[in-house]
């Protein structure tokens, strides 16, 4: 299995720069997930690695070879598409065999590879069928089979699960994770679904507007977002971003409450607090107080949306089924150990007293 | 899509009115067909009888034999000519237009929108505006009187059918082409092995339309062909009618037998025709 | 999309070899090439040559002789040109809108699921399959004065029918009437448009107002304006080229009394009876200019009344 190395990769659509110089190394056997809002360039980047889109500037290396100008079929990559992209007029067998035949493999070699792959994915009984006669999950497995059968250096997944229903998505997710283990394959997976990203990834690459915002393990990205964008993008419900200042005795909220931690000389900062790092408390010990505007009962947890006294919003995620009325006065306390701090430029600052979560 | 689901008395009357109206309109549309058919089996005198007779009595089958054996209306030969003409054009259209339509509908290249825009202009261009120089060129080469001028242009494509086919090619998902590129298929192979099988039905539709249009084509044969033996049916019928205007029963038999193959073709394939038409004009 | 302009800082960077997209682009041009050649050979070059011939005296035999605007001057003073232009304009101005309205009406009537829907559709479509020559011949028989079935029937009803194709005052109107018969294509294009209206949009309209005509005017018609545009443009262009019916019924002289003399018939006559290619080319050029102006006008106004789903293509 091969590494993928991108060096200062850039792409333009006309005068519009859609990929703004990306450096990235994917280690052999690693599963890297690209996440980002729609239009951030994650699919474009994947297609550039595949050779389906040109790399205007920079280098793409796969398994140590410069493939920047190589056609897709000679890069040692295989791709699983969002809509499966199975050839509708061919049986599953022919779908798997097509690429091998193009590569000039002999008939018996093709047959052997197809049968092996089918056995691995438990799709042997699907081989004589056409895509029309398969369920969504079956098509997805055949599509994965078509990628595996070519024994590529790198697997590319372009939002492959977004067309499946929720239950099937979970099942396919675990199957991909299993395949990754079994094949020890290098995989790059594009998704806009955070849960997919968090559960599958060895490392997550958060993209925004054609740039890498952060590269890190799921825990790093979640617990120590590198900047405000990542903080707001990763995690659901989103992290609370509260305006604050660094005072002589530590981080001070707009309300005047001082939380401790970093000291400073009045610099404006943003304090990031995950909704589950807030706890209900009494009026006296509260850091923040507000009025409940919306209460979502999820059964085992309750999500509270508050309007703060200063007009800001606050989201809390509480364990258990909390009974509250809309309009109720709610007092919250921040657990500084799970909070993040961002400077005026949006970059993360080291917050004293917070967890060390580096893996 | 009627809104009333319960079969109330009002709804039933509405339904009856609707069908009565539709059947009346249908009768108006069918009258010429009907009249053509019964006249084809009458003598001239019977055609113009007063009062009108709605059924031929007796049925004059001899009109058919006399049509098929006439010297001044070589129907069988002209039928064969029409089959050859329409068939060849249909096949050529399917091949040549699918190339251009694939390029416009599935591939991205610089200048594509410009060339497609010119295609739409060509589609809107009246035939006659470009016709005279083409005619002069063919007569210079000495190929007037043959089918070459009628068929050759379709070797290159036809604006209307390219326009129509492009809609269908645009429906082929781009990912399918990408998957084939990753599988190592050449661009030509992608067209032939991956995309063409997806548009098989549209190709048949276009072939059918081309057949009907060519079968009914009148202007080009009128200008290029001189020999009665070489005429296609529509021109043969015109020539006969303009020379023997009084022999209505033979004209009608000729018209009937000219129209019948297309009607039969349509009846067997009408679902395809409708699919083709409902895709037009979406732009 | 192809790269059109270089990014500002591109000057300092080496331009990459655009391999993937270049392969696709090369294939795109190659696949379109036969048609590009065809358009050049059979549209572009002939168009220019037509403009040229229009300025020459050219009788097929011999070389064309440059005469400048003489052919256009000859047309200007040719009564047949004016008569045929007038006939053709009347024909188009009445036939096209009437046909569209009837076709739209039929499509609206057809747009409901009943056991007989397929049957009706077939009937309305059949006339299109009838070769124009055959159709015209049949109408000549149907409308024969005195002895034809239509007149016998009308007379039996106590009416005084015209002589249709033999009456110089009625012949053009009869021709217009005949042109309304084959409206199957227009009808089915409209029907396709109606059936493409999403069901939820249609149902939302039903909920918004119980009156059917509200839905027709505010929902249905706006959503099928693309089909109206298509039918209108094609209809106008083809109506200006009406030829087969005219020559079958009126010959090359537009009998009776030039009442059915159409523009294309006069053009055909000039080119292939009198071999006056220069004059014919001048007529073709005039037709080109008229069609061009009309098409541009329609497309220009279309912006304000045609509704396109999701904008571009």
mmCIF file with all atom_site columns, N, CA and C in Angstrom, chain B residues 3 15 18-19 22 29 35-36 48 103 108 110 119 124 126-127 129-130 133 136 156 162 174 216 219 223 266 270 274 277-278 280 282, chain C residues 3 24 28 34-35 46-47 50 58 109 114 120-122 125 129-131 133 138 141 149 181 192 210 227 230 237 241 243 272 287 313:
data_model
loop_
_atom_site.group_PDB
_atom_site.id
_atom_site.type_symbol
_atom_site.label_atom_id
_atom_site.label_alt_id
_atom_site.label_comp_id
_atom_site.label_asym_id
_atom_site.label_entity_id
_atom_site.label_seq_id
_atom_site.pdbx_PDB_ins_code
_atom_site.Cartn_x
_atom_site.Cartn_y
_atom_site.Cartn_z
_atom_site.occupancy
_atom_site.B_iso_or_equiv
_atom_site.pdbx_formal_charge
_atom_site.auth_seq_id
_atom_site.auth_comp_id
_atom_site.auth_asym_id
_atom_site.auth_atom_id
_atom_site.pdbx_PDB_model_num
ATOM 1   N N  . UNK B 1 3   ? -59.819 15.847 -10.007 1.00 0.00 ? 3   UNK B N  1
ATOM 2   C CA . UNK B 1 3   ? -59.750 16.045 -8.567  1.00 0.00 ? 3   UNK B CA 1
ATOM 3   C C  . UNK B 1 3   ? -60.815 15.228 -7.833  1.00 0.00 ? 3   UNK B C  1
ATOM 4   N N  . UNK B 1 15  ? -67.316 13.244 -16.817 1.00 0.00 ? 15  UNK B N  1
ATOM 5   C CA . UNK B 1 15  ? -66.506 12.261 -17.537 1.00 0.00 ? 15  UNK B CA 1
ATOM 6   C C  . UNK B 1 15  ? -67.114 11.968 -18.905 1.00 0.00 ? 15  UNK B C  1
ATOM 7   N N  . UNK B 1 18  ? -66.570 14.806 -21.177 1.00 0.00 ? 18  UNK B N  1
ATOM 8   C CA . UNK B 1 18  ? -65.173 14.818 -21.596 1.00 0.00 ? 18  UNK B CA 1
ATOM 9   C C  . UNK B 1 18  ? -64.943 13.845 -22.742 1.00 0.00 ? 18  UNK B C  1
ATOM 10  N N  . UNK B 1 19  ? -65.421 12.612 -22.546 1.00 0.00 ? 19  UNK B N  1
ATOM 11  C CA . UNK B 1 19  ? -65.154 11.607 -23.585 1.00 0.00 ? 19  UNK B CA 1
ATOM 12  C C  . UNK B 1 19  ? -65.924 11.914 -24.862 1.00 0.00 ? 19  UNK B C  1
ATOM 13  N N  . UNK B 1 22  ? -63.860 14.507 -26.593 1.00 0.00 ? 22  UNK B N  1
ATOM 14  C CA . UNK B 1 22  ? -62.621 13.956 -27.143 1.00 0.00 ? 22  UNK B CA 1
ATOM 15  C C  . UNK B 1 22  ? -62.908 13.072 -28.355 1.00 0.00 ? 22  UNK B C  1
ATOM 16  N N  . UNK B 1 29  ? -60.238 14.581 -36.600 1.00 0.00 ? 29  UNK B N  1
ATOM 17  C CA . UNK B 1 29  ? -58.862 14.265 -36.992 1.00 0.00 ? 29  UNK B CA 1
ATOM 18  C C  . UNK B 1 29  ? -58.796 13.026 -37.880 1.00 0.00 ? 29  UNK B C  1
ATOM 19  N N  . UNK B 1 35  ? -61.597 8.930  -45.031 1.00 0.00 ? 35  UNK B N  1
ATOM 20  C CA . UNK B 1 35  ? -62.022 9.198  -46.404 1.00 0.00 ? 35  UNK B CA 1
ATOM 21  C C  . UNK B 1 35  ? -60.998 8.681  -47.415 1.00 0.00 ? 35  UNK B C  1
ATOM 22  N N  . UNK B 1 36  ? -59.743 8.857  -47.082 1.00 0.00 ? 36  UNK B N  1
ATOM 23  C CA . UNK B 1 36  ? -58.688 8.329  -47.940 1.00 0.00 ? 36  UNK B CA 1
ATOM 24  C C  . UNK B 1 36  ? -58.833 6.814  -48.074 1.00 0.00 ? 36  UNK B C  1
ATOM 25  N N  . UNK B 1 48  ? -67.534 10.199 -55.728 1.00 0.00 ? 48  UNK B N  1
ATOM 26  C CA . UNK B 1 48  ? -68.285 11.451 -55.773 1.00 0.00 ? 48  UNK B CA 1
ATOM 27  C C  . UNK B 1 48  ? -69.792 11.245 -55.751 1.00 0.00 ? 48  UNK B C  1
ATOM 28  N N  . UNK B 1 103 ? -20.389 14.468 -27.524 1.00 0.00 ? 103 UNK B N  1
ATOM 29  C CA . UNK B 1 103 ? -19.416 15.518 -27.261 1.00 0.00 ? 103 UNK B CA 1
ATOM 30  C C  . UNK B 1 103 ? -20.071 16.708 -26.554 1.00 0.00 ? 103 UNK B C  1
ATOM 31  N N  . UNK B 1 108 ? -16.375 17.915 -21.637 1.00 0.00 ? 108 UNK B N  1
ATOM 32  C CA . UNK B 1 108 ? -16.145 19.344 -21.431 1.00 0.00 ? 108 UNK B CA 1
ATOM 33  C C  . UNK B 1 108 ? -14.944 19.761 -22.251 1.00 0.00 ? 108 UNK B C  1
ATOM 34  N N  . UNK B 1 110 ? -13.113 23.356 -24.379 1.00 0.00 ? 110 UNK B N  1
ATOM 35  C CA . UNK B 1 110 ? -13.167 24.784 -24.672 1.00 0.00 ? 110 UNK B CA 1
ATOM 36  C C  . UNK B 1 110 ? -13.835 24.978 -26.033 1.00 0.00 ? 110 UNK B C  1
ATOM 37  N N  . UNK B 1 119 ? -24.809 25.166 -33.577 1.00 0.00 ? 119 UNK B N  1
ATOM 38  C CA . UNK B 1 119 ? -25.696 24.075 -33.961 1.00 0.00 ? 119 UNK B CA 1
ATOM 39  C C  . UNK B 1 119 ? -27.161 24.499 -33.850 1.00 0.00 ? 119 UNK B C  1
ATOM 40  N N  . UNK B 1 124 ? -32.130 26.402 -36.642 1.00 0.00 ? 124 UNK B N  1
ATOM 41  C CA . UNK B 1 124 ? -33.169 27.396 -36.926 1.00 0.00 ? 124 UNK B CA 1
ATOM 42  C C  . UNK B 1 124 ? -33.073 27.951 -38.343 1.00 0.00 ? 124 UNK B C  1
ATOM 43  N N  . UNK B 1 126 ? -33.446 28.397 -42.114 1.00 0.00 ? 126 UNK B N  1
ATOM 44  C CA . UNK B 1 126 ? -34.282 27.803 -43.157 1.00 0.00 ? 126 UNK B CA 1
ATOM 45  C C  . UNK B 1 126 ? -33.419 27.058 -44.177 1.00 0.00 ? 126 UNK B C  1
ATOM 46  N N  . UNK B 1 127 ? -33.888 25.887 -44.579 1.00 0.00 ? 127 UNK B N  1
ATOM 47  C CA . UNK B 1 127 ? -33.114 25.027 -45.482 1.00 0.00 ? 127 UNK B CA 1
ATOM 48  C C  . UNK B 1 127 ? -32.677 25.775 -46.741 1.00 0.00 ? 127 UNK B C  1
ATOM 49  N N  . UNK B 1 129 ? -31.926 28.710 -47.404 1.00 0.00 ? 129 UNK B N  1
ATOM 50  C CA . UNK B 1 129 ? -30.895 29.742 -47.336 1.00 0.00 ? 129 UNK B CA 1
ATOM 51  C C  . UNK B 1 129 ? -29.531 29.175 -47.722 1.00 0.00 ? 129 UNK B C  1
ATOM 52  N N  . UNK B 1 130 ? -29.318 27.920 -47.397 1.00 0.00 ? 130 UNK B N  1
ATOM 53  C CA . UNK B 1 130 ? -28.032 27.316 -47.729 1.00 0.00 ? 130 UNK B CA 1
ATOM 54  C C  . UNK B 1 130 ? -28.155 26.366 -48.908 1.00 0.00 ? 130 UNK B C  1
ATOM 55  N N  . UNK B 1 133 ? -26.318 26.927 -53.155 1.00 0.00 ? 133 UNK B N  1
ATOM 56  C CA . UNK B 1 133 ? -24.917 26.555 -53.411 1.00 0.00 ? 133 UNK B CA 1
ATOM 57  C C  . UNK B 1 133 ? -24.676 25.050 -53.294 1.00 0.00 ? 133 UNK B C  1
ATOM 58  N N  . UNK B 1 136 ? -25.845 23.580 -56.475 1.00 0.00 ? 136 UNK B N  1
ATOM 59  C CA . UNK B 1 136 ? -24.914 23.889 -57.571 1.00 0.00 ? 136 UNK B CA 1
ATOM 60  C C  . UNK B 1 136 ? -23.673 23.012 -57.480 1.00 0.00 ? 136 UNK B C  1
ATOM 61  N N  . UNK B 1 156 ? -22.537 13.501 -41.702 1.00 0.00 ? 156 UNK B N  1
ATOM 62  C CA . UNK B 1 156 ? -21.888 14.448 -40.800 1.00 0.00 ? 156 UNK B CA 1
ATOM 63  C C  . UNK B 1 156 ? -22.763 14.789 -39.596 1.00 0.00 ? 156 UNK B C  1
ATOM 64  N N  . UNK B 1 162 ? -29.121 16.108 -33.384 1.00 0.00 ? 162 UNK B N  1
ATOM 65  C CA . UNK B 1 162 ? -28.060 16.312 -32.394 1.00 0.00 ? 162 UNK B CA 1
ATOM 66  C C  . UNK B 1 162 ? -28.644 17.008 -31.165 1.00 0.00 ? 162 UNK B C  1
ATOM 67  N N  . UNK B 1 174 ? -22.057 11.815 -14.994 1.00 0.00 ? 174 UNK B N  1
ATOM 68  C CA . UNK B 1 174 ? -20.648 12.051 -15.257 1.00 0.00 ? 174 UNK B CA 1
ATOM 69  C C  . UNK B 1 174 ? -19.763 11.039 -14.533 1.00 0.00 ? 174 UNK B C  1
ATOM 70  N N  . UNK B 1 216 ? -41.264 11.165 -45.479 1.00 0.00 ? 216 UNK B N  1
ATOM 71  C CA . UNK B 1 216 ? -42.166 12.219 -45.920 1.00 0.00 ? 216 UNK B CA 1
ATOM 72  C C  . UNK B 1 216 ? -41.454 13.347 -46.655 1.00 0.00 ? 216 UNK B C  1
ATOM 73  N N  . UNK B 1 219 ? -39.169 17.962 -50.776 1.00 0.00 ? 219 UNK B N  1
ATOM 74  C CA . UNK B 1 219 ? -38.460 19.017 -51.481 1.00 0.00 ? 219 UNK B CA 1
ATOM 75  C C  . UNK B 1 219 ? -37.155 18.516 -52.117 1.00 0.00 ? 219 UNK B C  1
ATOM 76  N N  . UNK B 1 223 ? -36.077 18.103 -56.217 1.00 0.00 ? 223 UNK B N  1
ATOM 77  C CA . UNK B 1 223 ? -35.058 18.882 -56.907 1.00 0.00 ? 223 UNK B CA 1
ATOM 78  C C  . UNK B 1 223 ? -33.955 18.009 -57.474 1.00 0.00 ? 223 UNK B C  1
ATOM 79  N N  . UNK B 1 266 ? -45.464 3.721  -36.321 1.00 0.00 ? 266 UNK B N  1
ATOM 80  C CA . UNK B 1 266 ? -45.804 4.517  -35.149 1.00 0.00 ? 266 UNK B CA 1
ATOM 81  C C  . UNK B 1 266 ? -46.624 3.715  -34.148 1.00 0.00 ? 266 UNK B C  1
ATOM 82  N N  . UNK B 1 270 ? -45.266 3.652  -30.401 1.00 0.00 ? 270 UNK B N  1
ATOM 83  C CA . UNK B 1 270 ? -45.715 4.992  -30.032 1.00 0.00 ? 270 UNK B CA 1
ATOM 84  C C  . UNK B 1 270 ? -45.223 5.451  -28.670 1.00 0.00 ? 270 UNK B C  1
ATOM 85  N N  . UNK B 1 274 ? -43.480 9.188  -27.968 1.00 0.00 ? 274 UNK B N  1
ATOM 86  C CA . UNK B 1 274 ? -43.908 10.156 -26.965 1.00 0.00 ? 274 UNK B CA 1
ATOM 87  C C  . UNK B 1 274 ? -42.783 10.530 -26.025 1.00 0.00 ? 274 UNK B C  1
ATOM 88  N N  . UNK B 1 277 ? -40.688 13.074 -27.796 1.00 0.00 ? 277 UNK B N  1
ATOM 89  C CA . UNK B 1 277 ? -41.272 14.407 -27.910 1.00 0.00 ? 277 UNK B CA 1
ATOM 90  C C  . UNK B 1 277 ? -41.325 15.117 -26.580 1.00 0.00 ? 277 UNK B C  1
ATOM 91  N N  . UNK B 1 278 ? -41.557 14.385 -25.506 1.00 0.00 ? 278 UNK B N  1
ATOM 92  C CA . UNK B 1 278 ? -41.698 15.097 -24.245 1.00 0.00 ? 278 UNK B CA 1
ATOM 93  C C  . UNK B 1 278 ? -40.352 15.598 -23.753 1.00 0.00 ? 278 UNK B C  1
ATOM 94  N N  . UNK B 1 280 ? -38.298 17.188 -25.804 1.00 0.00 ? 280 UNK B N  1
ATOM 95  C CA . UNK B 1 280 ? -37.968 18.352 -26.624 1.00 0.00 ? 280 UNK B CA 1
ATOM 96  C C  . UNK B 1 280 ? -38.334 19.622 -25.880 1.00 0.00 ? 280 UNK B C  1
ATOM 97  N N  . UNK B 1 282 ? -37.230 21.335 -23.610 1.00 0.00 ? 282 UNK B N  1
ATOM 98  C CA . UNK B 1 282 ? -36.825 21.623 -22.234 1.00 0.00 ? 282 UNK B CA 1
ATOM 99  C C  . UNK B 1 282 ? -35.638 22.540 -22.248 1.00 0.00 ? 282 UNK B C  1
ATOM 100 N N  . UNK C 2 3   ? -10.085 26.640 -18.741 1.00 0.00 ? 3   UNK C N  1
ATOM 101 C CA . UNK C 2 3   ? -9.436  27.807 -18.166 1.00 0.00 ? 3   UNK C CA 1
ATOM 102 C C  . UNK C 2 3   ? -9.435  28.915 -19.214 1.00 0.00 ? 3   UNK C C  1
ATOM 103 N N  . UNK C 2 24  ? -9.793  14.807 -22.230 1.00 0.00 ? 24  UNK C N  1
ATOM 104 C CA . UNK C 2 24  ? -11.233 14.903 -22.435 1.00 0.00 ? 24  UNK C CA 1
ATOM 105 C C  . UNK C 2 24  ? -11.547 15.941 -23.508 1.00 0.00 ? 24  UNK C C  1
ATOM 106 N N  . UNK C 2 28  ? -13.442 15.520 -26.946 1.00 0.00 ? 28  UNK C N  1
ATOM 107 C CA . UNK C 2 28  ? -14.623 16.328 -27.230 1.00 0.00 ? 28  UNK C CA 1
ATOM 108 C C  . UNK C 2 28  ? -14.576 16.915 -28.626 1.00 0.00 ? 28  UNK C C  1
ATOM 109 N N  . UNK C 2 34  ? -16.774 15.561 -36.976 1.00 0.00 ? 34  UNK C N  1
ATOM 110 C CA . UNK C 2 34  ? -17.582 15.328 -38.185 1.00 0.00 ? 34  UNK C CA 1
ATOM 111 C C  . UNK C 2 34  ? -18.681 16.368 -38.337 1.00 0.00 ? 34  UNK C C  1
ATOM 112 N N  . UNK C 2 35  ? -19.312 16.685 -37.216 1.00 0.00 ? 35  UNK C N  1
ATOM 113 C CA . UNK C 2 35  ? -20.402 17.656 -37.286 1.00 0.00 ? 35  UNK C CA 1
ATOM 114 C C  . UNK C 2 35  ? -19.888 19.067 -37.573 1.00 0.00 ? 35  UNK C C  1
ATOM 115 N N  . UNK C 2 46  ? -22.086 27.424 -47.607 1.00 0.00 ? 46  UNK C N  1
ATOM 116 C CA . UNK C 2 46  ? -23.212 27.742 -48.496 1.00 0.00 ? 46  UNK C CA 1
ATOM 117 C C  . UNK C 2 46  ? -23.903 29.055 -48.147 1.00 0.00 ? 46  UNK C C  1
ATOM 118 N N  . UNK C 2 47  ? -23.958 29.366 -46.841 1.00 0.00 ? 47  UNK C N  1
ATOM 119 C CA . UNK C 2 47  ? -24.614 30.606 -46.437 1.00 0.00 ? 47  UNK C CA 1
ATOM 120 C C  . UNK C 2 47  ? -23.907 31.799 -47.078 1.00 0.00 ? 47  UNK C C  1
ATOM 121 N N  . UNK C 2 50  ? -24.414 31.881 -50.801 1.00 0.00 ? 50  UNK C N  1
ATOM 122 C CA . UNK C 2 50  ? -25.749 32.388 -51.145 1.00 0.00 ? 50  UNK C CA 1
ATOM 123 C C  . UNK C 2 50  ? -25.743 33.913 -51.200 1.00 0.00 ? 50  UNK C C  1
ATOM 124 N N  . UNK C 2 58  ? -26.689 34.744 -62.570 1.00 0.00 ? 58  UNK C N  1
ATOM 125 C CA . UNK C 2 58  ? -26.123 33.391 -62.655 1.00 0.00 ? 58  UNK C CA 1
ATOM 126 C C  . UNK C 2 58  ? -27.221 32.445 -63.118 1.00 0.00 ? 58  UNK C C  1
ATOM 127 N N  . UNK C 2 109 ? -56.513 18.989 -22.515 1.00 0.00 ? 109 UNK C N  1
ATOM 128 C CA . UNK C 2 109 ? -57.556 17.961 -22.466 1.00 0.00 ? 109 UNK C CA 1
ATOM 129 C C  . UNK C 2 109 ? -56.956 16.572 -22.280 1.00 0.00 ? 109 UNK C C  1
ATOM 130 N N  . UNK C 2 114 ? -57.101 8.650  -18.290 1.00 0.00 ? 114 UNK C N  1
ATOM 131 C CA . UNK C 2 114 ? -58.325 7.876  -18.452 1.00 0.00 ? 114 UNK C CA 1
ATOM 132 C C  . UNK C 2 114 ? -57.980 6.641  -19.279 1.00 0.00 ? 114 UNK C C  1
ATOM 133 N N  . UNK C 2 120 ? -56.523 8.623  -27.633 1.00 0.00 ? 120 UNK C N  1
ATOM 134 C CA . UNK C 2 120 ? -56.649 9.997  -28.118 1.00 0.00 ? 120 UNK C CA 1
ATOM 135 C C  . UNK C 2 120 ? -55.299 10.538 -28.586 1.00 0.00 ? 120 UNK C C  1
ATOM 136 N N  . UNK C 2 121 ? -54.287 10.273 -27.780 1.00 0.00 ? 121 UNK C N  1
ATOM 137 C CA . UNK C 2 121 ? -52.953 10.756 -28.157 1.00 0.00 ? 121 UNK C CA 1
ATOM 138 C C  . UNK C 2 121 ? -52.574 10.242 -29.535 1.00 0.00 ? 121 UNK C C  1
ATOM 139 N N  . UNK C 2 122 ? -52.816 8.958  -29.746 1.00 0.00 ? 122 UNK C N  1
ATOM 140 C CA . UNK C 2 122 ? -52.470 8.353  -31.023 1.00 0.00 ? 122 UNK C CA 1
ATOM 141 C C  . UNK C 2 122 ? -53.198 9.052  -32.165 1.00 0.00 ? 122 UNK C C  1
ATOM 142 N N  . UNK C 2 125 ? -51.862 12.390 -33.040 1.00 0.00 ? 125 UNK C N  1
ATOM 143 C CA . UNK C 2 125 ? -50.511 12.350 -33.584 1.00 0.00 ? 125 UNK C CA 1
ATOM 144 C C  . UNK C 2 125 ? -50.484 11.867 -35.031 1.00 0.00 ? 125 UNK C C  1
ATOM 145 N N  . UNK C 2 129 ? -47.826 11.878 -39.228 1.00 0.00 ? 129 UNK C N  1
ATOM 146 C CA . UNK C 2 129 ? -47.160 10.780 -39.930 1.00 0.00 ? 129 UNK C CA 1
ATOM 147 C C  . UNK C 2 129 ? -47.539 10.735 -41.397 1.00 0.00 ? 129 UNK C C  1
ATOM 148 N N  . UNK C 2 130 ? -48.604 11.415 -41.725 1.00 0.00 ? 130 UNK C N  1
ATOM 149 C CA . UNK C 2 130 ? -49.088 11.414 -43.095 1.00 0.00 ? 130 UNK C CA 1
ATOM 150 C C  . UNK C 2 130 ? -48.142 12.271 -43.927 1.00 0.00 ? 130 UNK C C  1
ATOM 151 N N  . UNK C 2 131 ? -47.553 11.723 -44.985 1.00 0.00 ? 131 UNK C N  1
ATOM 152 C CA . UNK C 2 131 ? -46.722 12.556 -45.845 1.00 0.00 ? 131 UNK C CA 1
ATOM 153 C C  . UNK C 2 131 ? -47.533 13.767 -46.310 1.00 0.00 ? 131 UNK C C  1
ATOM 154 N N  . UNK C 2 133 ? -47.603 15.362 -48.964 1.00 0.00 ? 133 UNK C N  1
ATOM 155 C CA . UNK C 2 133 ? -48.181 15.191 -50.303 1.00 0.00 ? 133 UNK C CA 1
ATOM 156 C C  . UNK C 2 133 ? -49.496 14.424 -50.191 1.00 0.00 ? 133 UNK C C  1
ATOM 157 N N  . UNK C 2 138 ? -55.465 14.223 -50.212 1.00 0.00 ? 138 UNK C N  1
ATOM 158 C CA . UNK C 2 138 ? -56.710 13.800 -49.580 1.00 0.00 ? 138 UNK C CA 1
ATOM 159 C C  . UNK C 2 138 ? -57.610 15.009 -49.323 1.00 0.00 ? 138 UNK C C  1
ATOM 160 N N  . UNK C 2 141 ? -59.424 16.168 -52.330 1.00 0.00 ? 141 UNK C N  1
ATOM 161 C CA . UNK C 2 141 ? -60.599 15.342 -52.626 1.00 0.00 ? 141 UNK C CA 1
ATOM 162 C C  . UNK C 2 141 ? -61.752 15.681 -51.671 1.00 0.00 ? 141 UNK C C  1
ATOM 163 N N  . UNK C 2 149 ? -67.299 15.306 -50.149 1.00 0.00 ? 149 UNK C N  1
ATOM 164 C CA . UNK C 2 149 ? -68.140 14.946 -49.015 1.00 0.00 ? 149 UNK C CA 1
ATOM 165 C C  . UNK C 2 149 ? -68.364 16.116 -48.059 1.00 0.00 ? 149 UNK C C  1
ATOM 166 N N  . UNK C 2 181 ? -54.199 20.701 -39.364 1.00 0.00 ? 181 UNK C N  1
ATOM 167 C CA . UNK C 2 181 ? -54.467 19.269 -39.150 1.00 0.00 ? 181 UNK C CA 1
ATOM 168 C C  . UNK C 2 181 ? -53.308 18.543 -38.481 1.00 0.00 ? 181 UNK C C  1
ATOM 169 N N  . UNK C 2 192 ? -45.851 16.865 -22.969 1.00 0.00 ? 192 UNK C N  1
ATOM 170 C CA . UNK C 2 192 ? -44.622 16.536 -22.248 1.00 0.00 ? 192 UNK C CA 1
ATOM 171 C C  . UNK C 2 192 ? -44.342 17.584 -21.185 1.00 0.00 ? 192 UNK C C  1
ATOM 172 N N  . UNK C 2 210 ? -59.029 26.727 -5.016  1.00 0.00 ? 210 UNK C N  1
ATOM 173 C CA . UNK C 2 210 ? -59.838 25.643 -5.559  1.00 0.00 ? 210 UNK C CA 1
ATOM 174 C C  . UNK C 2 210 ? -60.226 25.887 -7.015  1.00 0.00 ? 210 UNK C C  1
ATOM 175 N N  . UNK C 2 227 ? -41.880 25.353 -23.618 1.00 0.00 ? 227 UNK C N  1
ATOM 176 C CA . UNK C 2 227 ? -42.432 24.618 -24.755 1.00 0.00 ? 227 UNK C CA 1
ATOM 177 C C  . UNK C 2 227 ? -43.143 25.557 -25.719 1.00 0.00 ? 227 UNK C C  1
ATOM 178 N N  . UNK C 2 230 ? -40.421 27.098 -27.764 1.00 0.00 ? 230 UNK C N  1
ATOM 179 C CA . UNK C 2 230 ? -39.916 26.134 -28.753 1.00 0.00 ? 230 UNK C CA 1
ATOM 180 C C  . UNK C 2 230 ? -40.889 25.991 -29.914 1.00 0.00 ? 230 UNK C C  1
ATOM 181 N N  . UNK C 2 237 ? -40.632 29.578 -38.164 1.00 0.00 ? 237 UNK C N  1
ATOM 182 C CA . UNK C 2 237 ? -39.609 29.321 -39.173 1.00 0.00 ? 237 UNK C CA 1
ATOM 183 C C  . UNK C 2 237 ? -40.138 28.362 -40.239 1.00 0.00 ? 237 UNK C C  1
ATOM 184 N N  . UNK C 2 241 ? -41.449 28.548 -44.597 1.00 0.00 ? 241 UNK C N  1
ATOM 185 C CA . UNK C 2 241 ? -40.899 27.652 -45.615 1.00 0.00 ? 241 UNK C CA 1
ATOM 186 C C  . UNK C 2 241 ? -41.966 26.729 -46.186 1.00 0.00 ? 241 UNK C C  1
ATOM 187 N N  . UNK C 2 243 ? -44.103 24.707 -48.344 1.00 0.00 ? 243 UNK C N  1
ATOM 188 C CA . UNK C 2 243 ? -43.831 24.460 -49.754 1.00 0.00 ? 243 UNK C CA 1
ATOM 189 C C  . UNK C 2 243 ? -44.675 23.317 -50.291 1.00 0.00 ? 243 UNK C C  1
ATOM 190 N N  . UNK C 2 272 ? -35.408 26.795 -60.205 1.00 0.00 ? 272 UNK C N  1
ATOM 191 C CA . UNK C 2 272 ? -35.409 25.511 -60.910 1.00 0.00 ? 272 UNK C CA 1
ATOM 192 C C  . UNK C 2 272 ? -36.342 25.473 -62.111 1.00 0.00 ? 272 UNK C C  1
ATOM 193 N N  . UNK C 2 287 ? -35.241 36.028 -47.003 1.00 0.00 ? 287 UNK C N  1
ATOM 194 C CA . UNK C 2 287 ? -35.864 35.122 -46.033 1.00 0.00 ? 287 UNK C CA 1
ATOM 195 C C  . UNK C 2 287 ? -34.980 34.974 -44.796 1.00 0.00 ? 287 UNK C C  1
ATOM 196 N N  . UNK C 2 313 ? -29.657 25.909 -18.946 1.00 0.00 ? 313 UNK C N  1
ATOM 197 C CA . UNK C 2 313 ? -29.728 24.541 -19.460 1.00 0.00 ? 313 UNK C CA 1
ATOM 198 C C  . UNK C 2 313 ? -30.146 23.471 -18.472 1.00 0.00 ? 313 UNK C C  1
#
